[in-house]
Coordinates of C-alpha atoms and ligand atoms in Angstrom, one line a residue:
X212 CA -309.4 73.2 -105.5
X213 CA -309.9 76.8 -104.5
X214 CA -312.9 78.6 -106.0
X215 CA -312.6 82.3 -107.0
X216 CA -313.0 84.8 -104.2
X217 CA -316.4 86.1 -105.4
X218 CA -318.0 82.7 -104.9
X219 CA -317.1 82.8 -101.1
X220 CA -320.1 83.3 -99.0
X221 CA -320.9 84.2 -95.4
X222 CA -323.4 81.9 -93.6
X223 CA -325.6 82.2 -90.6
X224 CA -324.3 79.4 -88.4
X225 CA -325.4 77.9 -85.1
X226 CA -322.9 76.3 -82.8
X227 CA -324.2 74.0 -80.1
X228 CA -322.0 74.1 -76.9
X229 CA -319.3 76.5 -75.7
X230 CA -316.8 74.1 -74.4
X231 CA -313.3 73.8 -75.8
X232 CA -314.7 72.7 -79.2
X233 CA -317.6 75.2 -79.4
X234 CA -315.3 78.1 -78.5
X235 CA -312.8 77.5 -81.2
X236 CA -315.5 76.6 -83.7
X237 CA -317.1 80.0 -83.1
X238 CA -313.8 81.7 -83.5
X239 CA -312.9 80.0 -86.7
X240 CA -316.4 80.5 -88.2
X241 CA -316.3 84.2 -87.5
X242 CA -312.7 84.5 -88.8
X243 CA -314.0 83.0 -92.1
X244 CA -316.7 85.7 -92.2
X245 CA -319.7 83.8 -91.0
X246 CA -322.3 85.1 -88.5
X247 CA -322.3 82.9 -85.4
X248 CA -324.7 82.2 -82.7
X249 CA -323.5 79.7 -80.0
X250 CA -326.0 78.1 -77.7
X251 CA -324.7 77.1 -74.2
X252 CA -326.9 75.7 -71.5
X253 CA -324.4 76.5 -68.7
X254 CA -323.9 80.0 -67.3
X255 CA -320.3 80.2 -68.6
X256 CA -317.8 78.9 -71.1
X257 CA -315.6 75.8 -70.5
X258 CA -317.9 72.8 -70.9
X259 CA -316.7 69.9 -68.9
X260 CA -313.9 72.0 -67.3
X261 CA -316.6 73.8 -65.3
X262 CA -316.1 71.8 -62.1
X263 CA -319.1 71.2 -59.9
X264 CA -319.2 69.1 -56.6
X265 CA -322.8 68.3 -57.6
X266 CA -323.5 64.9 -59.1
X267 CA -326.6 63.3 -60.6
X268 CA -328.9 61.6 -58.0
X269 CA -328.8 58.3 -59.9
X270 CA -325.2 57.2 -59.4
X271 CA -325.3 55.0 -62.5
X272 CA -327.1 57.6 -64.6
X273 CA -329.7 55.1 -65.8
X274 CA -332.9 57.1 -65.4
X275 CA -333.6 58.8 -68.8
X276 CA -335.5 61.6 -67.0
X277 CA -332.7 62.5 -64.6
X278 CA -331.4 66.1 -64.3
X279 CA -328.2 66.1 -66.2
X280 CA -324.9 67.3 -64.6
X281 CA -322.7 68.1 -67.5
X282 CA -319.2 67.8 -66.1
X283 CA -317.4 64.6 -65.4
X284 CA -314.3 66.0 -63.7
X285 CA -313.2 65.2 -60.2
X286 CA -311.7 67.5 -57.6
X287 CA -308.1 66.3 -57.8
X288 CA -308.0 66.2 -61.6
X289 CA -304.9 67.4 -63.4
X290 CA -304.4 67.3 -67.1
X291 CA -303.2 64.1 -68.7
X292 CA -301.1 66.0 -71.3
X293 CA -298.3 68.6 -70.9
X294 CA -299.8 72.0 -71.2
X295 CA -297.7 73.1 -74.2
X296 CA -299.2 70.4 -76.5
X297 CA -302.7 70.7 -75.0
X298 CA -303.5 74.2 -76.0
X299 CA -304.8 75.7 -79.3
X300 CA -302.1 76.3 -81.9
X301 CA -302.1 80.1 -81.8
X302 CA -303.1 80.7 -78.2
X303 CA -300.4 78.9 -76.2
X304 CA -301.4 77.3 -72.9
X305 CA -298.4 78.8 -71.1
X306 CA -297.8 79.6 -67.5
X307 CA -298.8 83.0 -66.2
X308 CA -296.0 84.1 -63.8
X309 CA -297.7 87.5 -63.5
X310 CA -300.6 86.0 -61.6
X311 CA -299.9 84.0 -58.5
X312 CA -303.4 82.5 -58.4
X313 CA -302.6 80.5 -61.6
X314 CA -301.3 76.9 -61.5
X315 CA -297.8 77.0 -63.0
X316 CA -297.3 73.2 -63.3
X317 CA -296.7 71.6 -66.6
X318 CA -299.6 69.3 -65.9
X319 CA -301.9 71.8 -64.3
X320 CA -305.1 71.2 -62.4
X321 CA -308.6 71.5 -64.0
X322 CA -309.0 75.1 -62.7
X323 CA -306.1 76.2 -64.8
X324 CA -307.6 74.7 -68.0
X325 CA -310.9 76.4 -67.2
X326 CA -309.0 79.8 -66.8
X327 CA -307.2 79.1 -70.1
X328 CA -310.5 78.7 -71.8
X329 CA -311.9 81.8 -70.2
X330 CA -308.8 83.7 -71.4
X331 CA -309.3 82.4 -74.9
X332 CA -312.9 83.4 -74.9
X333 CA -312.0 86.9 -73.7
X334 CA -309.1 87.3 -76.1
X335 CA -311.3 86.6 -79.1
X336 CA -314.5 88.2 -77.8
X337 CA -316.3 84.9 -78.1
X338 CA -318.8 85.6 -75.3
X339 CA -320.6 88.1 -77.5
X340 CA -321.6 85.3 -79.8
X341 CA -322.9 83.0 -77.0
X342 CA -326.4 82.7 -75.7
X343 CA -325.7 81.4 -72.2
X344 CA -328.2 79.3 -70.1
X345 CA -329.9 78.4 -73.3
X346 CA -330.4 74.8 -74.0
X347 CA -330.9 73.5 -77.6
X348 CA -333.9 71.2 -77.5
X349 CA -334.2 70.3 -81.2
X350 CA -332.3 70.7 -84.4
X351 CA -334.0 69.6 -87.6
X352 CA -334.2 70.6 -91.3
X353 CA -336.3 73.7 -91.6
X354 CA -338.6 72.1 -94.2
X355 CA -338.6 69.1 -96.5
X356 CA -335.8 69.3 -99.0
X357 CA -334.6 72.5 -97.3
X358 CA -330.9 73.1 -96.8
X359 CA -331.7 75.3 -93.8
X360 CA -331.9 74.2 -90.2
X361 CA -334.4 75.0 -87.5
X362 CA -332.9 75.3 -84.0
X363 CA -335.4 75.2 -81.1
X364 CA -334.2 76.4 -77.7
X365 CA -335.2 77.2 -74.2
X366 CA -333.5 79.6 -71.8
X367 CA -333.2 79.1 -68.1
X368 CA -335.9 81.7 -67.5
X369 CA -338.3 79.5 -69.3
X370 CA -338.4 81.5 -72.6
X371 CA -338.5 79.2 -75.6
X372 CA -337.9 80.1 -79.2
X373 CA -336.6 79.0 -82.5
X374 CA -334.3 80.4 -85.2
X375 CA -333.4 79.3 -88.7
X376 CA -329.7 78.8 -89.7
X377 CA -327.8 78.0 -92.8
X378 CA -325.7 75.5 -90.9
X379 CA -325.4 73.9 -87.5
X380 CA -322.1 72.8 -85.9
X381 CA -322.5 70.3 -83.1
X382 CA -320.1 70.7 -80.3
X383 CA -322.0 69.2 -77.4
X384 CA -319.2 67.1 -75.9
X385 CA -319.3 63.4 -75.3
X386 CA -318.4 62.8 -71.7
X387 CA -321.8 63.1 -70.0
X388 CA -323.8 60.0 -71.0
X389 CA -322.1 57.0 -69.2
X390 CA -321.5 53.6 -70.6
X391 CA -321.7 50.6 -68.2
X392 CA -320.1 47.2 -68.4
X393 CA -322.4 44.2 -68.1
X394 CA -321.4 42.2 -65.1
X395 CA -323.0 38.8 -64.6
X396 CA -324.8 38.7 -61.2
X397 CA -324.7 42.4 -60.6
X398 CA -328.5 42.5 -60.0
X399 CA -328.0 40.8 -56.6
X400 CA -324.6 42.2 -55.7
X401 CA -325.2 44.3 -52.5
X402 CA -322.5 46.9 -52.7
X403 CA -322.6 50.5 -53.9
X404 CA -322.0 51.3 -57.6
X405 CA -321.2 54.6 -59.3
X406 CA -320.0 55.6 -62.7
X407 CA -316.9 57.9 -62.9
X408 CA -319.2 60.6 -64.2
X409 CA -320.4 60.9 -60.6
X410 CA -317.0 60.6 -58.9
X411 CA -315.7 63.8 -57.3
X412 CA -313.7 63.0 -54.1
X413 CA -312.4 59.8 -52.4
X414 CA -314.0 60.5 -49.0
X415 CA -317.0 58.2 -49.4
X416 CA -314.7 55.2 -50.0
X417 CA -312.6 55.7 -46.8
X418 CA -311.5 52.3 -45.3
X419 CA -313.5 50.5 -48.0
X420 CA -312.6 47.8 -50.5
X421 CA -313.3 49.2 -53.9
X422 CA -313.3 47.7 -57.4
X423 CA -312.5 50.2 -60.2
X424 CA -313.5 48.8 -63.7
X425 CA -311.3 50.2 -66.5
X426 CA -307.7 51.3 -66.6
X427 CA -307.6 54.1 -69.1
X428 CA -307.1 57.8 -68.0
X429 CA -310.0 58.0 -65.6
X430 CA -309.7 54.5 -64.2
X431 CA -306.1 55.0 -63.6
X432 CA -306.4 58.4 -61.9
X433 CA -309.5 57.6 -59.9
X434 CA -308.1 54.4 -58.6
X435 CA -305.1 56.2 -57.3
X436 CA -307.3 59.0 -55.8
X437 CA -309.4 56.5 -54.0
X438 CA -306.3 54.5 -52.8
X439 CA -305.3 57.5 -50.7
X440 CA -308.2 56.7 -48.3
X441 CA -309.5 53.3 -49.1
X442 CA -308.4 50.0 -47.5
X443 CA -307.9 48.3 -50.9
X444 CA -308.5 49.3 -54.5
X445 CA -308.7 46.6 -57.2
X446 CA -308.5 47.6 -60.8
X447 CA -310.3 45.3 -63.3
X448 CA -308.4 45.9 -66.5
X449 CA -309.2 44.6 -70.0
X450 CA -305.7 45.0 -71.1
X451 CA -302.5 45.0 -68.9
X452 CA -300.8 47.1 -71.6
X453 CA -301.3 50.4 -69.7
X454 CA -301.1 49.3 -66.2
X455 CA -298.5 47.8 -63.8
X456 CA -298.5 47.5 -60.1
X457 CA -298.3 50.9 -58.5
X458 CA -294.9 51.9 -57.1
X459 CA -296.6 54.3 -54.6
X460 CA -299.9 52.7 -53.5
X461 CA -299.3 49.3 -51.9
X462 CA -303.1 48.9 -51.5
X463 CA -303.7 49.2 -55.3
X464 CA -303.9 45.9 -57.2
X465 CA -304.4 45.0 -60.9
X466 CA -306.7 42.1 -62.1
X467 CA -308.1 40.9 -65.3
X468 CA -311.8 41.7 -66.0
X469 CA -314.6 40.6 -63.7
X470 CA -316.0 37.2 -64.4
X471 CA -319.0 37.4 -62.0
X472 CA -320.3 39.0 -58.8
X473 CA -322.4 37.3 -56.1
X474 CA -325.0 38.2 -53.5
X475 CA -322.5 37.7 -50.7
X476 CA -320.5 40.7 -51.9
X477 CA -317.8 38.7 -53.6
X478 CA -316.3 39.7 -57.0
X479 CA -314.6 37.0 -59.0
X480 CA -312.0 38.0 -61.6
X481 CA -311.3 36.0 -64.7
X482 CA -308.1 34.6 -63.2
X483 CA -310.2 33.1 -60.4
X484 CA -309.2 35.5 -57.7
X485 CA -312.0 36.6 -55.3
X486 CA -312.3 39.9 -53.5
X487 CA -315.2 40.9 -51.1
X488 CA -315.8 44.5 -52.0
X489 CA -317.9 47.4 -50.7
X490 CA -318.2 49.4 -54.0
X491 CA -317.7 49.3 -57.7
X492 CA -316.7 52.4 -59.6
X493 CA -317.4 52.1 -63.4
X494 CA -314.7 53.9 -65.3
X495 CA -316.1 52.5 -68.5
X496 CA -316.4 55.5 -70.7
X497 CA -319.2 57.4 -72.3
X498 CA -321.7 57.3 -75.1
X499 CA -322.2 59.8 -78.0
X500 CA -325.5 61.3 -77.5
X501 CA -327.4 64.0 -79.5
X502 CA -330.9 64.1 -77.9
X503 CA -331.8 67.3 -79.8
X504 CA -330.9 66.1 -83.2
X505 CA -333.5 65.0 -85.8
X506 CA -332.1 64.1 -89.1
X507 CA -334.8 61.7 -90.5
X508 CA -332.4 58.8 -89.9
X509 CA -329.5 60.3 -91.9
X510 CA -327.3 60.3 -88.8
X511 CA -327.5 57.6 -86.2
X512 CA -325.5 56.3 -83.2
X513 CA -325.0 52.6 -83.4
X514 CA -322.8 50.9 -80.8
X515 CA -321.2 54.3 -80.3
X516 CA -320.5 54.8 -84.0
X517 CA -321.9 58.2 -85.1
X518 CA -322.5 57.8 -88.8
X519 CA -322.3 57.9 -91.6
X520 CA -319.7 60.7 -91.2
X521 CA -317.1 61.8 -93.7
X522 CA -313.8 62.0 -91.8
X523 CA -315.7 62.1 -88.5
X524 CA -317.1 65.5 -89.4
X525 CA -319.7 65.7 -92.2
X526 CA -322.7 63.5 -92.8
X527 CA -322.5 63.1 -96.6
X528 CA -326.3 63.6 -97.2
X529 CA -326.5 66.7 -95.1
X530 CA -323.1 68.3 -95.7
X531 CA -322.0 70.9 -95.2
X532 CA -325.1 72.2 -93.3
X533 CA -324.6 69.8 -90.5
X534 CA -321.2 69.0 -89.0
X535 CA -319.7 67.6 -85.8
X536 CA -316.6 68.9 -84.0
X537 CA -314.6 66.8 -81.6
X538 CA -315.9 63.2 -82.1
X539 CA -312.5 61.4 -82.3
X540 CA -311.1 60.5 -79.0
X541 CA -307.5 59.4 -78.1
X542 CA -306.1 62.5 -79.8
X543 CA -304.9 66.0 -79.0
X544 CA -308.3 67.4 -78.4
X545 CA -307.9 71.1 -78.6
X546 CA -305.7 71.0 -81.6
X547 CA -308.2 68.7 -83.3
X548 CA -311.1 70.9 -82.5
X549 CA -309.3 73.8 -84.0
X550 CA -308.3 72.1 -87.2
X551 CA -311.7 70.5 -87.7
X552 CA -313.3 73.9 -87.2
X553 CA -311.1 75.5 -89.8
X554 CA -312.2 72.9 -92.2
X555 CA -315.9 73.3 -91.5
X556 CA -315.6 77.1 -91.7
X557 CA -313.8 77.0 -95.0
X558 CA -316.2 74.5 -96.5
X559 CA -319.2 76.6 -95.4
X560 CA -317.8 79.7 -97.0
X561 CA -317.2 77.8 -100.3
X562 CA -313.4 78.4 -100.1
X563 CA -312.9 74.7 -99.9
X564 CA -315.0 72.1 -101.7
X565 CA -316.1 68.7 -100.3
X566 CA -316.3 65.7 -102.7
X567 CA -319.7 64.8 -104.0
X568 CA -322.1 63.1 -101.6
X569 CA -321.5 59.8 -103.4
X570 CA -317.7 60.1 -103.2
X571 CA -318.0 60.9 -99.5
X572 CA -320.2 58.0 -98.9
X573 CA -317.8 55.7 -100.8
X574 CA -315.0 56.9 -98.5
X575 CA -317.1 56.2 -95.4
X576 CA -318.1 52.7 -96.6
X577 CA -314.5 51.9 -97.4
X578 CA -313.4 53.1 -93.9
X579 CA -316.0 51.0 -92.2
X580 CA -315.1 48.0 -94.3
X581 CA -311.4 48.5 -93.3
X582 CA -312.3 48.6 -89.6
X583 CA -314.4 45.5 -90.0
X584 CA -311.6 43.6 -91.8
X585 CA -309.2 44.5 -89.0
X586 CA -311.6 43.3 -86.4
X587 CA -312.1 46.7 -84.8
X588 CA -315.6 46.9 -83.3
X589 CA -317.9 49.8 -84.3
X590 CA -317.6 51.4 -80.9
X591 CA -314.0 52.2 -81.7
X592 CA -314.9 54.0 -85.0
X593 CA -313.9 57.4 -83.6
X594 CA -310.6 56.3 -82.0
X595 CA -307.7 57.6 -83.9
X596 CA -305.6 54.5 -83.5
X597 CA -302.0 55.6 -83.3
X598 CA -299.7 52.6 -82.8
X599 CA -299.7 53.2 -79.1
X600 CA -303.3 52.2 -78.8
X601 CA -302.8 49.0 -80.8
X602 CA -303.0 46.7 -77.8
X603 CA -306.6 47.7 -77.4
X604 CA -307.4 46.0 -80.7
X605 CA -306.4 42.4 -80.4
X606 CA -306.3 41.7 -84.1
X607 CA -304.6 44.9 -85.2
X608 CA -301.0 44.8 -86.1
X609 CA -298.9 48.0 -85.4
X610 CA -298.5 49.0 -89.1
X611 CA -302.3 48.7 -89.6
X612 CA -303.0 51.1 -86.8
X613 CA -301.3 53.8 -88.7
X614 CA -304.2 53.7 -91.1
X615 CA -306.1 56.2 -89.0
X616 CA -303.4 57.9 -86.9
X617 CA -304.1 61.3 -85.5
X618 CA -301.1 62.8 -87.4
X619 CA -302.3 61.6 -90.7
X620 CA -305.8 62.7 -89.9
X621 CA -304.6 66.2 -88.9
X622 CA -302.3 66.5 -92.0
X623 CA -305.1 65.5 -94.3
X624 CA -307.5 68.1 -92.9
X625 CA -304.7 70.8 -92.9
X626 CA -304.1 70.0 -96.6
X627 CA -307.9 70.4 -97.4
X628 CA -308.2 73.8 -95.8
X629 CA -304.7 75.1 -96.5
X630 CA -303.7 75.6 -92.8
X631 CA -300.7 74.5 -90.8
X632 CA -300.5 70.9 -89.8
X633 CA -299.4 69.6 -86.4
X634 CA -296.1 70.8 -85.2
X635 CA -293.4 68.2 -84.8
X636 CA -292.8 69.1 -81.1
X637 CA -296.6 68.8 -80.4
X638 CA -296.8 65.4 -82.0
X639 CA -293.6 64.1 -80.2
X640 CA -294.7 65.5 -76.8
X641 CA -298.0 63.7 -77.2
X642 CA -296.4 60.4 -78.1
X643 CA -294.1 60.6 -75.1
X644 CA -296.8 61.7 -72.8
X645 CA -299.1 58.8 -73.4
X646 CA -296.4 56.2 -72.7
X647 CA -296.5 57.3 -69.1
X648 CA -295.8 55.9 -65.7
X649 CA -299.2 56.3 -64.2
X650 CA -297.9 57.0 -60.7
X651 CA -295.5 59.8 -61.5
X652 CA -295.9 61.2 -65.0
X653 CA -297.3 64.6 -64.0
X654 CA -294.4 65.7 -61.8
X655 CA -291.5 63.5 -62.9
X656 CA -290.6 64.2 -66.6
X657 CA -287.2 65.0 -67.8
X658 CA -287.3 63.4 -71.2
X659 CA -288.2 66.2 -73.6
X660 CA -286.5 69.5 -72.7
X661 CA -285.6 70.1 -76.3
X662 CA -289.2 69.7 -77.4
X663 CA -290.3 72.2 -74.7
X664 CA -287.8 74.7 -76.0
X665 CA -289.1 74.1 -79.6
X666 CA -292.6 74.7 -78.4
X667 CA -291.7 77.9 -76.6
X668 CA -289.8 79.2 -79.7
X669 CA -293.0 78.6 -81.6
X670 CA -295.1 80.3 -78.9
X671 CA -292.9 83.5 -79.2
X672 CA -294.9 84.2 -82.4
X673 CA -298.1 84.6 -80.5
X674 CA -299.1 87.1 -77.8
X675 CA -299.0 85.3 -74.3
Ligands
FAD156 P1 -317.5 69.8 -73.5 O1 -316.4 70.4 -72.8 O2 -318.3 68.7 -72.8 O3 -318.5 71.0 -73.9 C1 -319.7 70.8 -74.5 C2 -320.6 72.0 -74.1 O4 -321.9 71.8 -74.8 C3 -320.9 72.1 -72.6 O5 -320.6 73.3 -72.2 C4 -322.4 71.8 -72.6 O6 -323.1 72.5 -71.5 C5 -322.9 72.2 -73.9 N1 -324.2 71.6 -74.4 C6 -324.4 70.2 -74.5 N2 -325.6 70.0 -74.9 C7 -326.2 71.2 -75.1 C8 -327.5 71.6 -75.5 N3 -328.4 70.8 -75.9 N4 -327.7 73.0 -75.6 C9 -326.8 73.9 -75.3 N5 -325.5 73.5 -74.8 C10 -325.3 72.2 -74.7 N6 -308.5 66.5 -72.8 C11 -307.3 67.1 -72.8 O7 -306.8 67.6 -73.9 N7 -306.5 67.0 -71.7 C12 -306.9 66.5 -70.6 O8 -306.2 66.5 -69.6 C13 -308.2 65.9 -70.5 N8 -308.7 65.4 -69.4 C14 -310.0 64.9 -69.4 C15 -310.5 64.4 -68.2 C16 -311.8 63.8 -68.2 C17 -312.3 63.3 -66.9 C18 -312.6 63.9 -69.3 C19 -314.0 63.3 -69.3 C20 -312.1 64.4 -70.5 C21 -310.8 64.9 -70.6 N9 -310.3 65.5 -71.7 C22 -309.0 66.0 -71.7 C23 -311.0 65.5 -73.0 C24 -312.1 66.6 -73.1 O9 -313.1 66.1 -73.6 C25 -311.6 67.8 -73.9 O10 -310.5 68.3 -73.3 C26 -312.6 68.9 -74.1 O11 -312.7 69.8 -73.1 C27 -314.0 68.5 -74.6 O12 -314.6 69.7 -75.1 P2 -316.0 69.7 -75.9 O13 -316.2 71.1 -76.2 O14 -316.0 68.7 -77.0 O15 -317.0 69.2 -74.8

């Protein structure tokens, strides 16, 4: 339903964060005619792609008063998706042959992603909307029953302040607050433990026996990085669906999950195998965390479910004034940020209508009930479960996983806001990329030349 043009309005909108989500949110909001202020506590754009060798002093990140290091990327990190499908739709993430300092690889390193985001910010003059080195401390309704939002902030030079906005778009990222696995006996296990948030280089593990818990992207990459220097690396994996013995690293071994650890340094896996280890690296993921957000209980985080949220974006009772970009994981992130941002921007202007609060709530309740009936735990609420991920959900049959596939999700949002949905080549590239050989996928791909050509034909429409 499209309202007449004279009912379209411009809002004063705060965006929290200037990572890949915040940058495109700011662009889409301004394109729609809104006035945007983005708050970013770092000195520059890029979010988690701003690599730092610094780590938090508490290697498991348990101390609530610790100084937060935002980024979770390690020195050797290269993208886990081909660059064509990783970029925003109208600002292709292509190679820059004119600049020899750029990484031309199809799966480039993290510096190249950072430079792509810097290029994006420059191209669309996004920096001028950003207040750098300014941390948002609190976001709350401006007054009882008010539709406005108060944003309190403090800049790095100690100056505090607050501003009132019509709307707040939360883009603070969700790879900074670690989640830890519970391991029976860990209190007396004598080895070193770190979470992958604090992993940068393999050197501290030289000649050691290391256990890596988790075998998704980070676990798989970090175990191989450590295997270049360690004596042995043992991956404790919940599912063997994504992991087979490495064809490159003979010192890398796969096990089921850990049953128990002991004070003598032993680690016992669920198949009864025992390894005496020096260190455990927890590649066990992250928690959603919004320490600044005060919604009088309308939005909560429960077992990593942020809710209630209509289609992972709008809390029904507070929509459209409060929205979240980027919560779903296991998806084409930059594309998703872009399409969600277009939706938020068009709803805020009034060009696109949301259903009533009751209808949105009904949808959320039905979605949660469906997840429950399929045996999907709350913590997977924001997984867009394409069939490829089905093995993670023991009770889910492949046809049921399609219920919340990323393609359906993107198509649905595109239809709402009248924008283009996901390109065929992008979807296909993603589907091929995630069925990867963990040892070789970044340099050994020859399966989708046609898709690459299709992508580049599409890119020709946009300025490089
Ligand atoms: P972030 O990049 O984390 O940005 C959030 C921003 O908000 C930060 O700049 C932060 O400083 C700011 N902020 C937070 N709180 C406040 C506050 N209170 N006040 C002010 N500012 C605040 N995706 C891919 O597509 N391809 C990949 O290869 C890939 N590799 C990954 C590897 C790792 C190890 C991880 C952890 C993730 C990877 N991802 C990858 C997913 C990644 O999350 C997205 O690519 C994306 O960069 C996340 O962007 P974001 O803007 O949501 O969050």
